[in-house]
C-alpha positions as a printed Julia matrix, in Angstrom:
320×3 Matrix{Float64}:
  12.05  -11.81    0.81
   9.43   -9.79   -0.71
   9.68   -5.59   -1.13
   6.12   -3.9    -1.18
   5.36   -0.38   -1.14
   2.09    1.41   -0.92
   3.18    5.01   -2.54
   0.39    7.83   -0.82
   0.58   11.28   -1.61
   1.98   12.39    1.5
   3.95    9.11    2.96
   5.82    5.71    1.21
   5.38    2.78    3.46
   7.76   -0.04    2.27
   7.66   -3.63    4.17
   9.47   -6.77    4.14
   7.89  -10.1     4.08
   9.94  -12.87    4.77
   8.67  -16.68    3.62
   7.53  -18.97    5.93
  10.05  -21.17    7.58
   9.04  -24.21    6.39
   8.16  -23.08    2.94
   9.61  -24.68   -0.1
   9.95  -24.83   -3.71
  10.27  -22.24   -6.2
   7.5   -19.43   -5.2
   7.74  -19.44   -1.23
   4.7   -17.74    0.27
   5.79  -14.89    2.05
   3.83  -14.34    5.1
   6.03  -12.69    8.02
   6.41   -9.29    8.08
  10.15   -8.8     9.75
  10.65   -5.12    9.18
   8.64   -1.96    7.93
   9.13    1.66    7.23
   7.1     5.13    6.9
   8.53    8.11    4.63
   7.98   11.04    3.28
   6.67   11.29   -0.38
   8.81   13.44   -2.26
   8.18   14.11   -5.75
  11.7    15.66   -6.69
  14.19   13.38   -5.43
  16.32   11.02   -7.88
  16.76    7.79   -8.57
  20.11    7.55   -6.8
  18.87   10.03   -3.6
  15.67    6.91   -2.9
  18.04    4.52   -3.76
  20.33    5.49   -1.06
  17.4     5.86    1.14
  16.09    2.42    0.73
  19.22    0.7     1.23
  20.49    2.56    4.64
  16.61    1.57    5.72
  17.66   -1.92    5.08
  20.92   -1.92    6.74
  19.34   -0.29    9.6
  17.25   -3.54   10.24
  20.51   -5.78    9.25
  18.58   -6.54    5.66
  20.05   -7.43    2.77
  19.33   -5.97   -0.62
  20.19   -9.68   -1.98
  17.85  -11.5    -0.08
  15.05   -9.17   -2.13
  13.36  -11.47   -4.45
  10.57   -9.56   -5.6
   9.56   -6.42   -5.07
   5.1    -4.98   -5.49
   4.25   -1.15   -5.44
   0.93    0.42   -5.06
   1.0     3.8    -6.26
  -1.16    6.41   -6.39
   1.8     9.29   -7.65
   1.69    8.51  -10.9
   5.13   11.06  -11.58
   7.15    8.35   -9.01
   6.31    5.17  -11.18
   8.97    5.64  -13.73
  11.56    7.29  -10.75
  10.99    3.53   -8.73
  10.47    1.58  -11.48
  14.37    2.65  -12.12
  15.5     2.58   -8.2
  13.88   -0.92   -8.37
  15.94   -2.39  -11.38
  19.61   -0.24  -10.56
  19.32   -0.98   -7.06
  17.8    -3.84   -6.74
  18.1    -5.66  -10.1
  14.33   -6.78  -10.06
  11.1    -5.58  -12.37
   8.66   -4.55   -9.92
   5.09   -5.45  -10.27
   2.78   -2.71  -10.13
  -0.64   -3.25   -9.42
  -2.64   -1.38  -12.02
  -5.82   -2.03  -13.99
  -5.66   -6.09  -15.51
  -3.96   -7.03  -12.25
  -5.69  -10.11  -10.91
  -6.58   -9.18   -7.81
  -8.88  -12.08   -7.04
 -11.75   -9.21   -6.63
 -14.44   -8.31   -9.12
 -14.62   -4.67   -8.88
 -18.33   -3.08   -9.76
 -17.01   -0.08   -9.95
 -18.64    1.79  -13.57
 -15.17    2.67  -14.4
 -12.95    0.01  -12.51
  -9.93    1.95  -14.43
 -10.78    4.78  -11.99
 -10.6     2.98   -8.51
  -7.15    3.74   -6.95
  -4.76    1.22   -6.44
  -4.34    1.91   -2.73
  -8.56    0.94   -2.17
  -8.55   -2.4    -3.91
  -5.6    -3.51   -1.89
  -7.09   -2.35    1.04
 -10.15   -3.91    0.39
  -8.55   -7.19   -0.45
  -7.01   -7.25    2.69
 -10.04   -6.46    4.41
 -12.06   -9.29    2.57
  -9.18  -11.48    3.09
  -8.51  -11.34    6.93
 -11.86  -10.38    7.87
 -14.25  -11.82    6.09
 -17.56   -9.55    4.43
 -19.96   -7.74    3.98
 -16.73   -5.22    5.16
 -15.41   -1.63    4.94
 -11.71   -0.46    5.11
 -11.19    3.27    5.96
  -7.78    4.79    5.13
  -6.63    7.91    6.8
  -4.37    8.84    4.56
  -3.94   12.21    2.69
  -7.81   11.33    1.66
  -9.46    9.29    3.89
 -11.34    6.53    1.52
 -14.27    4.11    2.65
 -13.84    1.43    0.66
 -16.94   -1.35    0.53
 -17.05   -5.22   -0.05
 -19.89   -7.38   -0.3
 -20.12  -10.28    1.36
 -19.4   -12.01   -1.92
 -16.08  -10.41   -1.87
 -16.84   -7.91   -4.47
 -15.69   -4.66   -4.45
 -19.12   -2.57   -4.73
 -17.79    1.1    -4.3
 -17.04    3.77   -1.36
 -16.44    7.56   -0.6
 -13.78    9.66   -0.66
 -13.62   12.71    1.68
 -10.9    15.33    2.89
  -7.96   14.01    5.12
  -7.77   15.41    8.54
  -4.36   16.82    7.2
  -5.91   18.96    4.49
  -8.97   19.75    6.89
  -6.22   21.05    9.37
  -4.38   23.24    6.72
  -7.22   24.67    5.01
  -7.55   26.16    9.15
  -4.23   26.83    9.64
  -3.89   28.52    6.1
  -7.14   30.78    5.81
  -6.88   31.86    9.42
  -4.36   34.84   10.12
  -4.46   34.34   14.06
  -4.74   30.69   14.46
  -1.42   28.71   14.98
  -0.69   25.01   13.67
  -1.22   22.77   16.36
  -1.17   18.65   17.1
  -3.51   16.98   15.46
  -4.82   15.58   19.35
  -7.88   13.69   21.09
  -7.91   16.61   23.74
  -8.85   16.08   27.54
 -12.04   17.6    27.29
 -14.58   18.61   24.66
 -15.14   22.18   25.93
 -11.27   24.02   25.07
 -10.51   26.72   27.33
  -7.89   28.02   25.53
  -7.83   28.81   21.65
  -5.12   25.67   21.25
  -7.34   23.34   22.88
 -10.29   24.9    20.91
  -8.62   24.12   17.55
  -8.25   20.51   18.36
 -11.35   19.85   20.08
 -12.83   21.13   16.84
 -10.16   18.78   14.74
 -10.59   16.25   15.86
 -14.56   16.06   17.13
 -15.45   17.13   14.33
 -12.92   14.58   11.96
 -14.98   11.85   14.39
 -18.2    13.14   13.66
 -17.81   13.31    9.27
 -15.81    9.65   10.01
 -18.63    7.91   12.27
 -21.55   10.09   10.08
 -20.55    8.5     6.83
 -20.32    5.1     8.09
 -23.59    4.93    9.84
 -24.92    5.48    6.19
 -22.71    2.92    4.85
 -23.92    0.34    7.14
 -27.62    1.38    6.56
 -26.99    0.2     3.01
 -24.77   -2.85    3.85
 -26.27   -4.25    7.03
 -24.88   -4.15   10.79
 -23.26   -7.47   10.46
 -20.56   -5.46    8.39
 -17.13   -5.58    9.83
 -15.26   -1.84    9.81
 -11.5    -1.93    9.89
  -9.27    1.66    9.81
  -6.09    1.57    8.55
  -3.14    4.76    7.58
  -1.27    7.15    9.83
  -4.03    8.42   12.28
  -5.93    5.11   12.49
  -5.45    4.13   15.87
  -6.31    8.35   16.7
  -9.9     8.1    15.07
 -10.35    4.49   15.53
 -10.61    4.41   19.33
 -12.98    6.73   19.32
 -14.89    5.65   16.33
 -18.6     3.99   17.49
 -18.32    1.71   14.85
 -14.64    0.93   14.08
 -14.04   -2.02   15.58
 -10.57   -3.2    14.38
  -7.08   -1.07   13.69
  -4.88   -2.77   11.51
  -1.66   -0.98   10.76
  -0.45   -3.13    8.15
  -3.57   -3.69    6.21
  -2.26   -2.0     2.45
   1.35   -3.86    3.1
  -0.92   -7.12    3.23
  -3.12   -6.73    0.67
   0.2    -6.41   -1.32
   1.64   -9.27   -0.26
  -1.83  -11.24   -0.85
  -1.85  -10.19   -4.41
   2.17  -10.38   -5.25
   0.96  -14.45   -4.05
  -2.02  -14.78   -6.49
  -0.04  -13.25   -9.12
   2.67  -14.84   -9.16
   1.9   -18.64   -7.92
   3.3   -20.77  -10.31
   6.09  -19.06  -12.6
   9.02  -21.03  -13.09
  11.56  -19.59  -11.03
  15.62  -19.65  -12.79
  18.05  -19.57  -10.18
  20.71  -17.57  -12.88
  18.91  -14.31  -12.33
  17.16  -12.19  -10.17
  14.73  -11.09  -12.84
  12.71  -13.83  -11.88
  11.29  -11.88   -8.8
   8.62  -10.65  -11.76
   5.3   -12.52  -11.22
   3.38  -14.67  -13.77
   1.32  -13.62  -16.45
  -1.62  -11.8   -15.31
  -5.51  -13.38  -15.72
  -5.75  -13.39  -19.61
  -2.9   -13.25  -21.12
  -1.69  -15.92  -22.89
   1.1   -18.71  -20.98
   4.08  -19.05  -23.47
   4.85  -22.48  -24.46
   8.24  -23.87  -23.47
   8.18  -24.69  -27.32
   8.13  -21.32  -28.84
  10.84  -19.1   -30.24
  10.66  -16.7   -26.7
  10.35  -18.73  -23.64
  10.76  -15.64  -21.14
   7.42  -14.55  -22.68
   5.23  -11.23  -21.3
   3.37  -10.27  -18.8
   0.77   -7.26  -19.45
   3.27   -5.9   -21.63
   6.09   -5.9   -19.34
   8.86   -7.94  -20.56
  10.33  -10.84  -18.66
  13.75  -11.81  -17.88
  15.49  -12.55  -20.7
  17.53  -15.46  -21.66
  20.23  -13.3   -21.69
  19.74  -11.75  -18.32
  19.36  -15.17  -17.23
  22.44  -17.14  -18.45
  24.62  -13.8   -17.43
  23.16  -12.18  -14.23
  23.66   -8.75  -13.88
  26.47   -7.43  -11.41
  24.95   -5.82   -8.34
  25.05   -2.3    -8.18
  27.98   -1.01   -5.65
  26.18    1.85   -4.75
């Protein structure tokens, strides 16, 4: 089974993919998605407290933690790398792969700093490219809601990044002394007749309006045949009402995750003595290590591979 997590400022959504029935050999494609989870980001917690917290998700679904053989984060918390990275290899015993700039990702990105696109937006568009075809744009509500563009090359030509409807709610809720939080809502009717119904009216009619504004410039630029796809927490909210989203896929960042885990890591010899082998294959550039030379686990974008220790003498599974 494969592990991914896309790590948002606000929510962690982890997913399992499990391989095809009727896959074989050494690097199974993993292409079911049997169980999937949304938390709450939380900067302070330990290495033990989100280790605990995976594993009680997993038993909740009747997963095991040893049927994990790779596990693929997308993170855009930089403070949580070196916190998972740790959860990943105590709890798991596995190197995770995290996709960062020299990742092949199978998409040129145009980007003039491609260091500066967020991992999150090229999986997304990947995905997008991937299942439905381009010229396409993905649109993440997440804590920022991101239009992210492909051509219909499949290259990843740029977007725009505005406020989430979270932080357009709070900046109300916080500068206002008499207005309450409410439910982020599509209410009943435009006109509110009381201040609560007001407040969402103007939430969320006026979240539609910046959404459906900025695309109809996007596809000026790109064409009409462009496909629009929403993805993150208040997708399906915005996206039936959207004039020009015309697809809601739920899972689009754990996919794109899964996609790249597969072009990354087709191909690397797989040794059933350890579980370290779960790391992919060296990335696009680097250099494949002969079976001849003096370190046969070799590297892969300077993160080392298993060992032959760690191979000849797996390490015991964490109890905890």
């Amino acid at each position: 089974m494969l592990l991914v997590l896309d790590v948002g400022n606000t929510n962690t959504v982890l997913g399992v993919f499990a391989a095809a029935e009727s896959a074989k050999g050494d690097n199974p494609q993993f292409e079911r998605l049997v169980a999937n989870w949304r938390v709450t980001t939380i900067l302070p917690q330990t290495v033990d407290e989100y280790g605990v917290l995976f594993r009680n998700l997993f038993a909740m679904d009747a997963i095991e933690v040893s049927q994990v053989s790779g596990i693929v984060i997308s993170s855009v918390v930089p403070p949580l790398d070196s916190t998972l990275r740790q959860v990943c290899e105590r709890y798991f015993d596995l190197k995770p792969f995290f996709i960062e700039p020299g990742v092949k990702t199978g998409m040129p990105v145009l980007y003039d700093n491609p260091a500066e696109v967020g991992a999150d937006r090229i999986v997304n568009s990947v995905a997008a490219f991937e299942k439905y075809g381009g010229p396409c744009i993905s649109v993440d509500f997440g804590t920022a809601t991101t239009f992210d563009c492909v051509s219909a090359r499949g290259e990843y030509i740029g977007g725009v990044i505005s406020p989430g409807i979270g932080i357009s709610a709070e900046a109300l809720f916080g500068r206002t002394a008499r207005l309450q939080r409410v439910d982020i809502r599509k209410p009943v009717r435009v006109i509110g007749t009381n201040t609560v119904a007001s407040m969402q009216s103007g939430l969320y009619y006026g979240y539609l309006g910046l959404v459906d504004g900025i695309l109809e410039l996007l596809l000026a630029e790109m064409g009409s045949e462009c496909k629009v796809v929403a993805t993150g927490g208040l997708a399906r909210l915005f996206g039936d009402g959207s004039k020009y989203i015309k697809s809601v896929d739920d899972f689009l960042t754990l996919e794109g995750l899964r996609i790249i885990w597969g072009r990354n890591a087709a191909g690397r010899p797989r040794h059933a003595e350890s579980r370290q082998t779960g790391v992919p294959r060296p990335l696009a550039g680097d250099s494949a290590p002969s079976p001849n030379t003096a370190n046969p686990a070799g590297t892969a974008s300077g993160r080392p591979a298993a060992i032959k220790k760690a191979a000849a003498e797996p390490k015991p599974r964490s109890s905890r």
